[in-house]
C-alpha positions as MATLAB code, in Angstrom:
seq = 'MIGGLLFSFWRFMQIITLIPTLGMLAYFVDRYQKSNLLTPNDILVLFIVSVLGAAWAILTVLRRKSTRDSAMFVSFIDLCFVGAFIAGVYELRNIANADCSNFSADSRFSVTINNDGLSGDAPSLRLNTNKECAMRKASFAFGIMNCIFFAITAFLLLFMHRTRKDDREVATKETYRRRSHDSR';
ca = [
     -32.995  -51.403   25.135;
     -34.280  -54.943   25.661;
     -31.201  -55.779   27.722;
     -31.925  -52.871   30.061;
     -35.530  -53.969   30.502;
     -34.518  -57.552   31.189;
     -31.866  -56.381   33.631;
     -34.392  -54.225   35.499;
     -36.923  -57.074   35.589;
     -34.434  -59.523   37.102;
     -33.180  -56.912   39.577;
     -36.743  -56.341   40.760;
     -37.172  -60.105   41.087;
     -34.048  -60.169   43.256;
     -35.394  -57.391   45.458;
     -38.784  -59.106   45.741;
     -37.179  -62.379   46.880;
     -34.548  -60.772   49.108;
     -36.961  -58.733   51.239;
     -38.858  -61.754   52.669;
     -35.552  -63.551   53.194;
     -34.265  -60.580   55.154;
     -37.404  -60.511   57.280;
     -37.355  -64.202   58.098;
     -33.664  -64.332   58.893;
     -33.858  -61.077   60.886;
     -36.489  -62.797   63.042;
     -33.950  -65.499   63.918;
     -31.106  -63.048   64.497;
     -33.347  -60.958   66.770;
     -34.559  -64.008   68.679;
     -31.032  -65.252   69.311;
     -29.860  -61.756   70.249;
     -32.709  -61.294   72.768;
     -31.848  -64.685   74.279;
     -28.232  -63.512   74.543;
     -27.062  -66.402   72.343;
     -24.832  -66.470   69.304;
     -26.694  -66.731   66.021;
     -25.844  -70.028   64.273;
     -23.592  -69.751   61.229;
     -26.162  -71.229   58.842;
     -28.569  -68.369   59.558;
     -25.952  -65.662   59.894;
     -24.170  -66.321   56.590;
     -27.337  -66.208   54.504;
     -28.585  -63.177   56.462;
     -25.418  -61.168   55.785;
     -25.366  -62.146   52.114;
     -29.053  -61.226   51.789;
     -28.529  -57.803   53.373;
     -25.591  -57.039   51.092;
     -27.399  -58.477   48.053;
     -30.515  -56.395   48.682;
     -28.448  -53.225   49.093;
     -26.521  -54.006   45.891;
     -29.682  -54.776   43.910;
     -31.397  -51.568   45.029;
     -28.284  -49.495   44.339;
     -27.822  -50.858   40.823;
     -31.483  -50.319   39.968;
     -31.364  -46.722   41.171;
     -28.110  -46.025   39.323;
     -29.025  -47.825   36.114;
     -27.047  -45.575   33.766;
     -23.801  -45.944   35.687;
     -24.535  -49.665   35.986;
     -24.720  -49.841   32.201;
     -21.495  -47.866   31.836;
     -19.582  -50.162   34.217;
     -21.250  -53.409   33.196;
     -18.122  -55.547   33.585;
     -17.606  -54.474   37.204;
     -21.269  -54.955   38.109;
     -21.219  -58.349   36.401;
     -18.174  -59.348   38.455;
     -19.888  -58.300   41.697;
     -23.012  -60.223   40.672;
     -20.890  -63.343   40.131;
     -19.393  -62.782   43.592;
     -22.939  -62.716   44.975;
     -23.670  -65.989   43.172;
     -20.767  -67.531   45.071;
     -21.846  -65.939   48.344;
     -25.422  -67.203   47.963;
     -24.088  -70.668   47.161;
     -22.116  -70.514   50.417;
     -25.206  -69.366   52.332;
     -27.364  -72.106   50.852;
     -24.636  -74.659   51.549;
     -24.546  -73.613   55.201;
     -28.333  -73.959   55.438;
     -28.391  -77.278   53.551;
     -29.503  -79.383   56.547;
     -32.988  -77.900   56.390;
     -33.595  -79.246   52.864;
     -34.870  -82.643   54.014;
     -36.734  -81.416   57.093;
     -40.461  -82.029   57.360;
     -41.871  -78.726   58.554;
     -45.579  -79.466   58.339;
     -47.973  -82.372   58.443;
     -51.666  -83.050   58.213;
     -53.494  -84.923   60.887;
     -57.004  -86.220   60.597;
     -59.391  -88.026   62.857;
     -60.027  -91.461   61.470;
     -63.686  -91.327   62.450;
     -66.131  -91.118   59.628;
     -69.759  -91.934   60.171;
     -72.941  -91.721   58.159;
     -76.339  -92.029   59.747;
     -79.575  -92.621   57.889;
     -82.682  -91.389   59.660;
     -86.111  -90.037   58.787;
     -84.692  -86.584   57.911;
     -82.221  -88.000   55.413;
     -78.514  -88.537   55.636;
     -76.332  -87.012   58.305;
     -72.675  -87.589   58.764;
     -69.601  -86.773   60.662;
     -66.581  -86.006   58.489;
     -63.042  -86.318   59.771;
     -61.481  -83.102   60.960;
     -58.280  -82.101   59.204;
     -55.579  -80.165   60.990;
     -52.409  -78.643   59.584;
     -49.523  -78.580   62.009;
     -46.688  -76.326   60.914;
     -43.391  -75.680   62.635;
     -42.997  -71.942   61.996;
     -39.236  -71.773   62.477;
     -38.565  -74.786   60.289;
     -40.830  -73.386   57.552;
     -39.104  -70.001   57.653;
     -35.660  -71.600   57.401;
     -36.817  -73.732   54.491;
     -38.307  -70.697   52.719;
     -35.046  -68.796   53.227;
     -33.180  -71.780   51.793;
     -35.444  -71.755   48.704;
     -35.130  -67.982   48.257;
     -31.346  -68.343   48.531;
     -31.343  -70.847   45.676;
     -33.567  -68.555   43.623;
     -31.219  -65.622   44.201;
     -28.230  -67.708   43.079;
     -30.007  -68.148   39.773;
     -31.211  -64.522   39.581;
     -27.764  -63.045   40.224;
     -26.255  -65.397   37.615;
     -28.850  -64.240   35.071;
     -28.119  -60.559   35.715;
     -24.363  -61.194   35.543;
     -24.722  -62.722   32.077;
     -27.135  -60.000   30.969;
     -24.566  -57.407   32.008;
     -21.870  -59.205   30.032;
     -24.157  -59.087   27.008;
     -24.928  -55.407   27.631;
     -21.215  -54.610   27.919;
     -20.460  -56.371   24.643;
     -23.338  -54.586   22.883;
     -22.438  -51.215   24.369;
     -18.802  -51.637   23.289;
     -19.902  -52.355   19.711;
     -22.119  -49.239   19.732;
     -19.234  -47.040   20.876;
     -16.938  -48.339   18.136;
     -19.522  -47.632   15.457;
     -20.127  -44.136   16.823;
     -16.387  -43.468   16.927;
     -15.925  -44.626   13.344;
     -18.795  -42.466   12.129;
     -17.437  -39.429   13.933;
     -13.999  -40.031   12.458;
     -15.359  -40.365    8.941;
     -17.393  -37.183    9.192;
     -14.425  -35.165   10.387;
     -12.235  -36.399    7.582;
     -14.981  -35.684    5.055;
     -15.566  -32.146    6.382;
     -11.897  -31.186    6.105;
     -11.689  -31.828    2.340;
];
């Protein structure tokens, strides 16, 4: 019971983090496609893995009972997604040290004292953000998060498989004992 709830929670977390990643990376794929250019590998790898990961996460949430019944297979596929997300994050690794935004401020600061009291001029602050750099960096961060999320669900499924196997053995033993008792 608790394993199923934890599994569903982490699957929803995967879906929540994969949808923005898909949107941001689809923006880049669309932009390169409209410019009639090839999409760079660092964007394309994480985009493909995110599309497949989102489809897998949605499918396993919708088919939760069959997911529980084939927990070993689903766990194996989740571990494959861990590796695929590691590859996607590795391809996008150059963005990790990029500075995507900065603050700029006027250095002027003045205070004037007059008959009406104090009046001043505060420095104006401006945030300059490179949209494309910020979206790549966010996709990089979401990729790392999904590596962790898919690893968590893989281990939860291993636990659920072990627990489910123990439940089946107990049920089989009880059924066997009842049949032998009834025949006497």
